[in-house]
PDB file of C-alpha atoms in Angstrom:
ATOM      1  CA  UNK K   1    -118.759-137.937  95.845  1.00  0.00           C
ATOM      2  CA  UNK K   2    -119.067-134.580  97.669  1.00  0.00           C
ATOM      3  CA  UNK K   3    -120.559-133.134  94.330  1.00  0.00           C
ATOM      4  CA  UNK K   4    -123.158-135.974  94.054  1.00  0.00           C
ATOM      5  CA  UNK K   5    -124.364-135.156  97.883  1.00  0.00           C
ATOM      6  CA  UNK K   6    -124.497-131.675  96.972  1.00  0.00           C
ATOM      7  CA  UNK K   7    -127.078-132.351  93.997  1.00  0.00           C
ATOM      8  CA  UNK K   8    -128.926-134.452  96.382  1.00  0.00           C
ATOM      9  CA  UNK K   9    -129.139-131.632  98.928  1.00  0.00           C
ATOM     10  CA  UNK K  10    -130.058-128.949  96.220  1.00  0.00           C
ATOM     11  CA  UNK K  11    -132.770-131.209  94.625  1.00  0.00           C
ATOM     12  CA  UNK K  12    -134.268-131.523  97.985  1.00  0.00           C
ATOM     13  CA  UNK K  13    -134.266-127.597  98.711  1.00  0.00           C
ATOM     14  CA  UNK K  14    -136.111-127.442  95.464  1.00  0.00           C
ATOM     15  CA  UNK K  15    -138.714-130.190  96.600  1.00  0.00           C
ATOM     16  CA  UNK K  16    -139.334-128.916  99.827  1.00  0.00           C
ATOM     17  CA  UNK K  17    -139.639-125.156  98.352  1.00  0.00           C
ATOM     18  CA  UNK K  18    -141.949-126.532  95.795  1.00  0.00           C
ATOM     19  CA  UNK K  19    -144.047-128.128  98.453  1.00  0.00           C
ATOM     20  CA  UNK K  20    -143.871-124.988 100.895  1.00  0.00           C
ATOM     21  CA  UNK K  21    -144.107-126.873 104.037  1.00  0.00           C
ATOM     22  CA  UNK K  22    -141.116-128.033 106.162  1.00  0.00           C
ATOM     23  CA  UNK K  23    -142.502-131.119 107.791  1.00  0.00           C
ATOM     24  CA  UNK K  24    -140.748-134.836 108.089  1.00  0.00           C
ATOM     25  CA  UNK K  25    -142.756-136.165 105.276  1.00  0.00           C
ATOM     26  CA  UNK K  26    -141.759-133.379 102.521  1.00  0.00           C
ATOM     27  CA  UNK K  27    -137.830-133.521 103.462  1.00  0.00           C
ATOM     28  CA  UNK K  28    -137.484-137.427 103.565  1.00  0.00           C
ATOM     29  CA  UNK K  29    -139.802-137.564 100.185  1.00  0.00           C
ATOM     30  CA  UNK K  30    -137.473-134.828  99.136  1.00  0.00           C
ATOM     31  CA  UNK K  31    -134.074-137.141  99.702  1.00  0.00           C
ATOM     32  CA  UNK K  32    -135.561-140.112  98.055  1.00  0.00           C
ATOM     33  CA  UNK K  33    -136.600-138.335  95.051  1.00  0.00           C
ATOM     34  CA  UNK K  34    -133.152-136.578  94.633  1.00  0.00           C
ATOM     35  CA  UNK K  35    -131.427-140.060  95.213  1.00  0.00           C
ATOM     36  CA  UNK K  36    -133.755-141.547  92.493  1.00  0.00           C
ATOM     37  CA  UNK K  37    -133.039-138.299  89.974  1.00  0.00           C
ATOM     38  CA  UNK K  38    -128.936-138.769  90.880  1.00  0.00           C
ATOM     39  CA  UNK K  39    -129.353-142.364  90.455  1.00  0.00           C
ATOM     40  CA  UNK K  40    -131.564-142.831  87.244  1.00  0.00           C
ATOM     41  CA  UNK K  41    -130.133-139.460  85.387  1.00  0.00           C
ATOM     42  CA  UNK K  42    -126.418-139.852  85.959  1.00  0.00           C
ATOM     43  CA  UNK K  43    -124.664-136.644  85.231  1.00  0.00           C
ATOM     44  CA  UNK K  44    -120.972-136.658  84.178  1.00  0.00           C
ATOM     45  CA  UNK K  45    -118.909-135.040  86.685  1.00  0.00           C
ATOM     46  CA  UNK K  46    -116.877-132.489  85.271  1.00  0.00           C
ATOM     47  CA  UNK K  47    -113.479-132.864  86.669  1.00  0.00           C
ATOM     48  CA  UNK K  48    -112.417-128.981  86.255  1.00  0.00           C
ATOM     49  CA  UNK K  49    -112.086-126.703  89.250  1.00  0.00           C
ATOM     50  CA  UNK K  50    -113.371-123.347  89.626  1.00  0.00           C
ATOM     51  CA  UNK K  51    -111.490-120.678  91.251  1.00  0.00           C
ATOM     52  CA  UNK K  52    -114.803-119.490  93.234  1.00  0.00           C
ATOM     53  CA  UNK K  53    -114.007-116.176  95.096  1.00  0.00           C
ATOM     54  CA  UNK K  54    -116.956-115.826  97.830  1.00  0.00           C
ATOM     55  CA  UNK K  55    -116.823-112.006  98.328  1.00  0.00           C
ATOM     56  CA  UNK K  56    -116.341-111.691  94.761  1.00  0.00           C
ATOM     57  CA  UNK K  57    -119.405-113.596  93.848  1.00  0.00           C
ATOM     58  CA  UNK K  58    -121.704-111.731  96.075  1.00  0.00           C
ATOM     59  CA  UNK K  59    -120.646-108.592  94.481  1.00  0.00           C
ATOM     60  CA  UNK K  60    -121.232-110.243  90.975  1.00  0.00           C
ATOM     61  CA  UNK K  61    -125.122-111.164  92.387  1.00  0.00           C
ATOM     62  CA  UNK K  62    -125.223-107.427  93.449  1.00  0.00           C
ATOM     63  CA  UNK K  63    -124.230-106.453  90.157  1.00  0.00           C
ATOM     64  CA  UNK K  64    -126.642-108.716  88.129  1.00  0.00           C
ATOM     65  CA  UNK K  65    -129.612-107.392  89.949  1.00  0.00           C
ATOM     66  CA  UNK K  66    -128.141-103.759  89.473  1.00  0.00           C
ATOM     67  CA  UNK K  67    -127.689-104.636  85.979  1.00  0.00           C
ATOM     68  CA  UNK K  68    -131.238-106.088  85.479  1.00  0.00           C
ATOM     69  CA  UNK K  69    -132.940-103.063  86.959  1.00  0.00           C
ATOM     70  CA  UNK K  70    -130.830-100.794  84.464  1.00  0.00           C
ATOM     71  CA  UNK K  71    -131.739-103.005  81.871  1.00  0.00           C
ATOM     72  CA  UNK K  72    -135.441-102.947  82.015  1.00  0.00           C
ATOM     73  CA  UNK K  73    -135.135 -99.319  82.159  1.00  0.00           C
ATOM     74  CA  UNK K  74    -133.076 -98.860  79.111  1.00  0.00           C
ATOM     75  CA  UNK K  75    -134.904-101.326  76.866  1.00  0.00           C
ATOM     76  CA  UNK K  76    -138.268 -99.500  78.205  1.00  0.00           C
ATOM     77  CA  UNK K  77    -136.867 -95.979  77.164  1.00  0.00           C
ATOM     78  CA  UNK K  78    -135.736 -97.287  73.711  1.00  0.00           C
ATOM     79  CA  UNK K  79    -139.207 -98.659  73.243  1.00  0.00           C
ATOM     80  CA  UNK K  80    -140.960 -95.491  74.315  1.00  0.00           C
ATOM     81  CA  UNK K  81    -138.317 -92.964  72.320  1.00  0.00           C
ATOM     82  CA  UNK K  82    -137.328 -95.154  69.187  1.00  0.00           C
ATOM     83  CA  UNK K  83    -140.091 -97.911  69.123  1.00  0.00           C
ATOM     84  CA  UNK K  84    -140.289 -99.154  65.612  1.00  0.00           C
ATOM     85  CA  UNK K  85    -137.021 -97.081  64.569  1.00  0.00           C
ATOM     86  CA  UNK K  86    -135.030 -98.781  66.969  1.00  0.00           C
ATOM     87  CA  UNK K  87    -131.815-100.256  65.758  1.00  0.00           C
ATOM     88  CA  UNK K  88    -129.621-103.111  66.884  1.00  0.00           C
ATOM     89  CA  UNK K  89    -126.052-104.463  66.065  1.00  0.00           C
ATOM     90  CA  UNK K  90    -124.278-108.192  66.036  1.00  0.00           C
ATOM     91  CA  UNK K  91    -120.859-107.397  67.767  1.00  0.00           C
ATOM     92  CA  UNK K  92    -117.945-110.004  67.881  1.00  0.00           C
ATOM     93  CA  UNK K  93    -116.736-110.117  71.570  1.00  0.00           C
ATOM     94  CA  UNK K  94    -113.484-111.861  72.706  1.00  0.00           C
ATOM     95  CA  UNK K  95    -114.501-114.990  75.004  1.00  0.00           C
ATOM     96  CA  UNK K  96    -112.613-114.534  77.869  1.00  0.00           C
ATOM     97  CA  UNK K  97    -113.203-118.148  79.266  1.00  0.00           C
ATOM     98  CA  UNK K  98    -112.597-121.447  78.030  1.00  0.00           C
ATOM     99  CA  UNK K  99    -114.728-123.351  81.111  1.00  0.00           C
ATOM    100  CA  UNK K 100    -118.142-124.546  79.966  1.00  0.00           C
ATOM    101  CA  UNK K 101    -119.278-123.464  83.255  1.00  0.00           C
ATOM    102  CA  UNK K 102    -117.816-120.057  83.527  1.00  0.00           C
ATOM    103  CA  UNK K 103    -119.389-119.196  79.748  1.00  0.00           C
ATOM    104  CA  UNK K 104    -122.752-120.381  81.001  1.00  0.00           C
ATOM    105  CA  UNK K 105    -122.587-117.976  83.650  1.00  0.00           C
ATOM    106  CA  UNK K 106    -121.331-115.271  81.457  1.00  0.00           C
ATOM    107  CA  UNK K 107    -124.036-115.816  78.768  1.00  0.00           C
ATOM    108  CA  UNK K 108    -126.449-115.416  81.346  1.00  0.00           C
ATOM    109  CA  UNK K 109    -125.196-112.494  82.697  1.00  0.00           C
ATOM    110  CA  UNK K 110    -124.885-111.099  79.396  1.00  0.00           C
ATOM    111  CA  UNK K 111    -128.870-111.641  78.656  1.00  0.00           C
ATOM    112  CA  UNK K 112    -129.571-109.717  82.206  1.00  0.00           C
ATOM    113  CA  UNK K 113    -127.249-106.746  80.753  1.00  0.00           C
ATOM    114  CA  UNK K 114    -128.754-104.050  79.257  1.00  0.00           C
ATOM    115  CA  UNK K 115    -130.240-104.822  75.865  1.00  0.00           C
ATOM    116  CA  UNK K 116    -128.281-107.771  74.916  1.00  0.00           C
ATOM    117  CA  UNK K 117    -128.181-111.494  74.358  1.00  0.00           C
ATOM    118  CA  UNK K 118    -125.749-114.065  72.982  1.00  0.00           C
ATOM    119  CA  UNK K 119    -126.625-115.205  69.326  1.00  0.00           C
ATOM    120  CA  UNK K 120    -123.869-117.437  68.913  1.00  0.00           C
ATOM    121  CA  UNK K 121    -120.753-118.615  70.863  1.00  0.00           C
ATOM    122  CA  UNK K 122    -117.852-119.623  69.045  1.00  0.00           C
ATOM    123  CA  UNK K 123    -115.277-121.735  71.364  1.00  0.00           C
ATOM    124  CA  UNK K 124    -112.803-122.851  68.851  1.00  0.00           C
ATOM    125  CA  UNK K 125    -112.067-119.140  67.917  1.00  0.00           C
ATOM    126  CA  UNK K 126    -112.794-117.734  71.329  1.00  0.00           C
ATOM    127  CA  UNK K 127    -115.049-115.623  70.322  1.00  0.00           C
ATOM    128  CA  UNK K 128    -118.798-115.020  70.525  1.00  0.00           C
ATOM    129  CA  UNK K 129    -121.566-112.885  68.875  1.00  0.00           C
ATOM    130  CA  UNK K 130    -123.836-110.525  71.174  1.00  0.00           C
ATOM    131  CA  UNK K 131    -126.904-108.983  69.812  1.00  0.00           C
ATOM    132  CA  UNK K 132    -127.232-105.254  71.296  1.00  0.00           C
ATOM    133  CA  UNK K 133    -130.131-103.224  71.036  1.00  0.00           C
ATOM    134  CA  UNK K 134    -129.818 -99.705  70.926  1.00  0.00           C
ATOM    135  CA  UNK K 135    -126.376 -98.590  69.161  1.00  0.00           C
ATOM    136  CA  UNK K 136    -126.807 -96.203  66.386  1.00  0.00           C
ATOM    137  CA  UNK K 137    -123.525 -95.775  64.802  1.00  0.00           C
ATOM    138  CA  UNK K 138    -119.780 -97.301  64.988  1.00  0.00           C
ATOM    139  CA  UNK K 139    -119.136 -95.375  68.808  1.00  0.00           C
ATOM    140  CA  UNK K 140    -122.289 -97.320  70.191  1.00  0.00           C
ATOM    141  CA  UNK K 141    -121.211-100.823  68.770  1.00  0.00           C
ATOM    142  CA  UNK K 142    -117.755 -99.998  70.404  1.00  0.00           C
ATOM    143  CA  UNK K 143    -119.563 -99.036  73.694  1.00  0.00           C
ATOM    144  CA  UNK K 144    -121.556-102.453  73.724  1.00  0.00           C
ATOM    145  CA  UNK K 145    -118.336-104.609  73.210  1.00  0.00           C
ATOM    146  CA  UNK K 146    -116.788-102.374  75.941  1.00  0.00           C
ATOM    147  CA  UNK K 147    -119.847-103.180  78.154  1.00  0.00           C
ATOM    148  CA  UNK K 148    -119.745-107.019  77.460  1.00  0.00           C
ATOM    149  CA  UNK K 149    -115.892-106.965  78.089  1.00  0.00           C
ATOM    150  CA  UNK K 150    -116.161-105.625  81.551  1.00  0.00           C
ATOM    151  CA  UNK K 151    -119.090-107.735  82.326  1.00  0.00           C
ATOM    152  CA  UNK K 152    -116.846-110.952  81.624  1.00  0.00           C
ATOM    153  CA  UNK K 153    -114.123-109.366  83.732  1.00  0.00           C
ATOM    154  CA  UNK K 154    -116.856-109.087  86.749  1.00  0.00           C
ATOM    155  CA  UNK K 155    -117.772-112.641  86.116  1.00  0.00           C
ATOM    156  CA  UNK K 156    -114.026-113.766  86.094  1.00  0.00           C
ATOM    157  CA  UNK K 157    -113.169-112.168  89.299  1.00  0.00           C
ATOM    158  CA  UNK K 158    -115.989-114.461  90.999  1.00  0.00           C
ATOM    159  CA  UNK K 159    -114.974-117.598  89.011  1.00  0.00           C
ATOM    160  CA  UNK K 160    -112.167-117.102  86.672  1.00  0.00           C
ATOM    161  CA  UNK K 161    -108.356-118.039  87.242  1.00  0.00           C
ATOM    162  CA  UNK K 162    -105.736-115.292  87.550  1.00  0.00           C
ATOM    163  CA  UNK K 163    -104.538-115.808  83.963  1.00  0.00           C
ATOM    164  CA  UNK K 164    -108.057-115.253  82.594  1.00  0.00           C
ATOM    165  CA  UNK K 165    -108.369-111.968  84.635  1.00  0.00           C
ATOM    166  CA  UNK K 166    -105.342-110.681  83.482  1.00  0.00           C
ATOM    167  CA  UNK K 167    -105.960-111.450  80.090  1.00  0.00           C
ATOM    168  CA  UNK K 168    -109.302-109.604  80.326  1.00  0.00           C
ATOM    169  CA  UNK K 169    -107.769-106.660  81.975  1.00  0.00           C
ATOM    170  CA  UNK K 170    -105.224-106.556  78.954  1.00  0.00           C
ATOM    171  CA  UNK K 171    -107.883-106.452  76.308  1.00  0.00           C
ATOM    172  CA  UNK K 172    -110.184-103.901  78.355  1.00  0.00           C
ATOM    173  CA  UNK K 173    -107.082-101.556  78.897  1.00  0.00           C
ATOM    174  CA  UNK K 174    -106.553-101.860  75.063  1.00  0.00           C
ATOM    175  CA  UNK K 175    -110.080-101.176  74.273  1.00  0.00           C
ATOM    176  CA  UNK K 176    -110.000 -98.048  76.470  1.00  0.00           C
ATOM    177  CA  UNK K 177    -106.823 -96.746  74.515  1.00  0.00           C
ATOM    178  CA  UNK K 178    -108.585 -96.969  71.292  1.00  0.00           C
TER     179      UNK K 178
ATOM    180  CA  UNK C   1    -149.677-101.134 107.165  1.00  0.00           C
ATOM    181  CA  UNK C   2    -146.296-100.581 106.582  1.00  0.00           C
ATOM    182  CA  UNK C   3    -146.062-103.878 104.555  1.00  0.00           C
ATOM    183  CA  UNK C   4    -149.137-103.222 102.546  1.00  0.00           C
ATOM    184  CA  UNK C   5    -147.671 -99.571 101.320  1.00  0.00           C
ATOM    185  CA  UNK C   6    -143.990-101.969 100.590  1.00  0.00           C
ATOM    186  CA  UNK C   7    -146.230-104.461  98.882  1.00  0.00           C
ATOM    187  CA  UNK C   8    -148.456-102.064  96.900  1.00  0.00           C
ATOM    188  CA  UNK C   9    -144.907-100.086  95.469  1.00  0.00           C
ATOM    189  CA  UNK C  10    -143.457-103.507  94.241  1.00  0.00           C
ATOM    190  CA  UNK C  11    -146.840-104.525  92.888  1.00  0.00           C
ATOM    191  CA  UNK C  12    -147.593-101.219  90.768  1.00  0.00           C
ATOM    192  CA  UNK C  13    -143.721-101.069  89.720  1.00  0.00           C
ATOM    193  CA  UNK C  14    -143.570-104.656  88.742  1.00  0.00           C
ATOM    194  CA  UNK C  15    -146.808-104.377  86.711  1.00  0.00           C
ATOM    195  CA  UNK C  16    -145.946-101.232  85.485  1.00  0.00           C
ATOM    196  CA  UNK C  17    -142.148-102.721  84.002  1.00  0.00           C
ATOM    197  CA  UNK C  18    -144.298-105.749  82.515  1.00  0.00           C
ATOM    198  CA  UNK C  19    -146.447-103.278  80.844  1.00  0.00           C
ATOM    199  CA  UNK C  20    -143.816-101.458  79.250  1.00  0.00           C
ATOM    200  CA  UNK C  21    -142.712-105.033  78.105  1.00  0.00           C
ATOM    201  CA  UNK C  22    -145.487-105.587  76.514  1.00  0.00           C
ATOM    202  CA  UNK C  23    -145.657-102.304  74.654  1.00  0.00           C
ATOM    203  CA  UNK C  24    -141.992-103.048  73.708  1.00  0.00           C
ATOM    204  CA  UNK C  25    -143.551-106.370  72.129  1.00  0.00           C
ATOM    205  CA  UNK C  26    -145.907-104.406  69.819  1.00  0.00           C
ATOM    206  CA  UNK C  27    -143.565-101.240  69.476  1.00  0.00           C
ATOM    207  CA  UNK C  28    -140.080-102.845  68.441  1.00  0.00           C
ATOM    208  CA  UNK C  29    -139.595-103.447  64.879  1.00  0.00           C
ATOM    209  CA  UNK C  30    -137.966-107.117  64.391  1.00  0.00           C
ATOM    210  CA  UNK C  31    -137.573-110.362  66.601  1.00  0.00           C
ATOM    211  CA  UNK C  32    -134.501-109.764  68.366  1.00  0.00           C
ATOM    212  CA  UNK C  33    -135.333-106.466  69.702  1.00  0.00           C
ATOM    213  CA  UNK C  34    -138.697-107.999  70.673  1.00  0.00           C
ATOM    214  CA  UNK C  35    -136.968-110.841  72.803  1.00  0.00           C
ATOM    215  CA  UNK C  36    -134.975-107.867  74.600  1.00  0.00           C
ATOM    216  CA  UNK C  37    -138.633-106.458  75.498  1.00  0.00           C
ATOM    217  CA  UNK C  38    -139.927-109.718  76.470  1.00  0.00           C
ATOM    218  CA  UNK C  39    -137.020-110.817  78.617  1.00  0.00           C
ATOM    219  CA  UNK C  40    -135.603-107.624  80.194  1.00  0.00           C
ATOM    220  CA  UNK C  41    -138.528-105.706  81.820  1.00  0.00           C
ATOM    221  CA  UNK C  42    -140.816-108.737  81.729  1.00  0.00           C
ATOM    222  CA  UNK C  43    -138.136-110.411  84.270  1.00  0.00           C
ATOM    223  CA  UNK C  44    -137.826-107.366  86.225  1.00  0.00           C
ATOM    224  CA  UNK C  45    -141.470-106.668  86.424  1.00  0.00           C
ATOM    225  CA  UNK C  46    -142.127-110.794  87.589  1.00  0.00           C
ATOM    226  CA  UNK C  47    -139.605-110.331  90.080  1.00  0.00           C
ATOM    227  CA  UNK C  48    -141.057-106.939  91.680  1.00  0.00           C
ATOM    228  CA  UNK C  49    -144.438-108.544  91.703  1.00  0.00           C
ATOM    229  CA  UNK C  50    -143.143-111.881  93.393  1.00  0.00           C
ATOM    230  CA  UNK C  51    -141.621-109.834  95.906  1.00  0.00           C
ATOM    231  CA  UNK C  52    -144.687-107.608  96.448  1.00  0.00           C
ATOM    232  CA  UNK C  53    -146.759-110.721  96.826  1.00  0.00           C
ATOM    233  CA  UNK C  54    -143.862-112.445  99.248  1.00  0.00           C
ATOM    234  CA  UNK C  55    -144.040-109.515 101.640  1.00  0.00           C
ATOM    235  CA  UNK C  56    -147.995-110.453 102.445  1.00  0.00           C
ATOM    236  CA  UNK C  57    -147.598-114.241 102.560  1.00  0.00           C
ATOM    237  CA  UNK C  58    -146.588-116.338 105.432  1.00  0.00           C
ATOM    238  CA  UNK C  59    -142.937-117.360 105.275  1.00  0.00           C
ATOM    239  CA  UNK C  60    -143.555-121.049 103.837  1.00  0.00           C
ATOM    240  CA  UNK C  61    -145.436-119.519 100.893  1.00  0.00           C
ATOM    241  CA  UNK C  62    -143.042-116.870 100.470  1.00  0.00           C
ATOM    242  CA  UNK C  63    -140.079-119.311  99.995  1.00  0.00           C
ATOM    243  CA  UNK C  64    -141.844-121.131  97.196  1.00  0.00           C
ATOM    244  CA  UNK C  65    -141.720-117.767  95.276  1.00  0.00           C
ATOM    245  CA  UNK C  66    -138.017-117.614  95.404  1.00  0.00           C
ATOM    246  CA  UNK C  67    -138.048-120.795  93.178  1.00  0.00           C
ATOM    247  CA  UNK C  68    -140.456-118.793  90.451  1.00  0.00           C
ATOM    248  CA  UNK C  69    -137.895-116.179  90.500  1.00  0.00           C
ATOM    249  CA  UNK C  70    -135.050-118.232  90.455  1.00  0.00           C
ATOM    250  CA  UNK C  71    -135.873-120.398  87.371  1.00  0.00           C
ATOM    251  CA  UNK C  72    -137.274-117.231  85.615  1.00  0.00           C
ATOM    252  CA  UNK C  73    -133.906-115.980  85.783  1.00  0.00           C
ATOM    253  CA  UNK C  74    -132.338-119.188  84.771  1.00  0.00           C
ATOM    254  CA  UNK C  75    -134.660-120.173  81.913  1.00  0.00           C
ATOM    255  CA  UNK C  76    -135.424-116.644  80.218  1.00  0.00           C
ATOM    256  CA  UNK C  77    -132.008-116.183  78.864  1.00  0.00           C
ATOM    257  CA  UNK C  78    -131.861-119.669  77.551  1.00  0.00           C
ATOM    258  CA  UNK C  79    -134.686-119.339  75.766  1.00  0.00           C
ATOM    259  CA  UNK C  80    -134.100-115.617  74.407  1.00  0.00           C
ATOM    260  CA  UNK C  81    -130.747-117.413  72.992  1.00  0.00           C
ATOM    261  CA  UNK C  82    -132.219-120.450  71.565  1.00  0.00           C
ATOM    262  CA  UNK C  83    -134.876-118.065  69.665  1.00  0.00           C
ATOM    263  CA  UNK C  84    -132.620-115.519  68.401  1.00  0.00           C
ATOM    264  CA  UNK C  85    -130.250-117.947  67.338  1.00  0.00           C
ATOM    265  CA  UNK C  86    -132.580-119.916  65.309  1.00  0.00           C
ATOM    266  CA  UNK C  87    -134.222-116.455  63.822  1.00  0.00           C
ATOM    267  CA  UNK C  88    -130.814-115.332  62.863  1.00  0.00           C
ATOM    268  CA  UNK C  89    -130.251-118.702  61.208  1.00  0.00           C
ATOM    269  CA  UNK C  90    -133.273-118.967  59.473  1.00  0.00           C
ATOM    270  CA  UNK C  91    -133.283-115.033  58.200  1.00  0.00           C
ATOM    271  CA  UNK C  92    -135.704-113.439  60.301  1.00  0.00           C
ATOM    272  CA  UNK C  93    -133.259-110.836  61.866  1.00  0.00           C
ATOM    273  CA  UNK C  94    -133.916-108.089  59.522  1.00  0.00           C
ATOM    274  CA  UNK C  95    -130.619-106.871  58.044  1.00  0.00           C
ATOM    275  CA  UNK C  96    -131.688-103.489  57.521  1.00  0.00           C
ATOM    276  CA  UNK C  97    -132.085-102.647  61.162  1.00  0.00           C
ATOM    277  CA  UNK C  98    -128.419-103.595  61.828  1.00  0.00           C
ATOM    278  CA  UNK C  99    -125.885-101.021  62.319  1.00  0.00           C
ATOM    279  CA  UNK C 100    -123.255-103.698  61.995  1.00  0.00           C
ATOM    280  CA  UNK C 101    -123.834-107.777  61.602  1.00  0.00           C
ATOM    281  CA  UNK C 102    -120.157-108.989  62.453  1.00  0.00           C
ATOM    282  CA  UNK C 103    -121.429-112.542  62.609  1.00  0.00           C
ATOM    283  CA  UNK C 104    -122.585-112.359  58.812  1.00  0.00           C
ATOM    284  CA  UNK C 105    -119.146-111.505  57.921  1.00  0.00           C
ATOM    285  CA  UNK C 106    -117.756-114.616  59.397  1.00  0.00           C
ATOM    286  CA  UNK C 107    -120.476-117.166  58.424  1.00  0.00           C
ATOM    287  CA  UNK C 108    -120.106-119.092  55.427  1.00  0.00           C
ATOM    288  CA  UNK C 109    -123.458-119.075  53.085  1.00  0.00           C
ATOM    289  CA  UNK C 110    -125.166-122.030  53.430  1.00  0.00           C
TER     290      UNK C 110
END
């Protein structure tokens, strides 16, 4: 019930923002439209609970903005310096969460990270395949793999369980030892 | 006055970032690398242009821009992933430009 109310609240906010005016008419209209949408398109409620840690979530937002800036700079630099000679790699990276919602956040975060995007997510085997722009040799490929692991660790800090975080730390430590 | 300066810095840097994205579309060699140019510098550029515009608008119009930015950040990665995935499956990713392709080693030939 609380989830459905949150849905109505969010849709109302979007509606009011779209109108750009805070009048009783837009607010009431927003509530009516939101309730209609929620009733007509009933979403299945996902039973799983997210372990949200608000401070880490804020840190994640800040990190993503920073990542987007670095990302734009790196891709631009690659464009100017290498251009047609740019190389990429498709890298297999362990997928550190089984929750659909956490994986969605990770895939979105990955797309904001420098030169990377998700090509394929393989839930059954717990891996995903990441395209990275920029690596020119094996060392570059390993750097891209580590970067993706560390990004996932940041998402888990905000939304993951303690077990998932421990597993992420273990993989990162193993990767750095190599 | 200060508002104008802040706004123009945002607008100019944003426009530059978009330009670099457009240059990337032309200069980069294949589809997935061009997708990077189409998503990253473009997204940052759009957000900066929105921020630059928001500084000069009255509050009510400015909050609508927040939605534009939000939906850009939410939707661009999804589209990039869908296009990238279909490109890979239809063979539009040039293998000679990849240092390594660990997905090919796992996918059955079909």
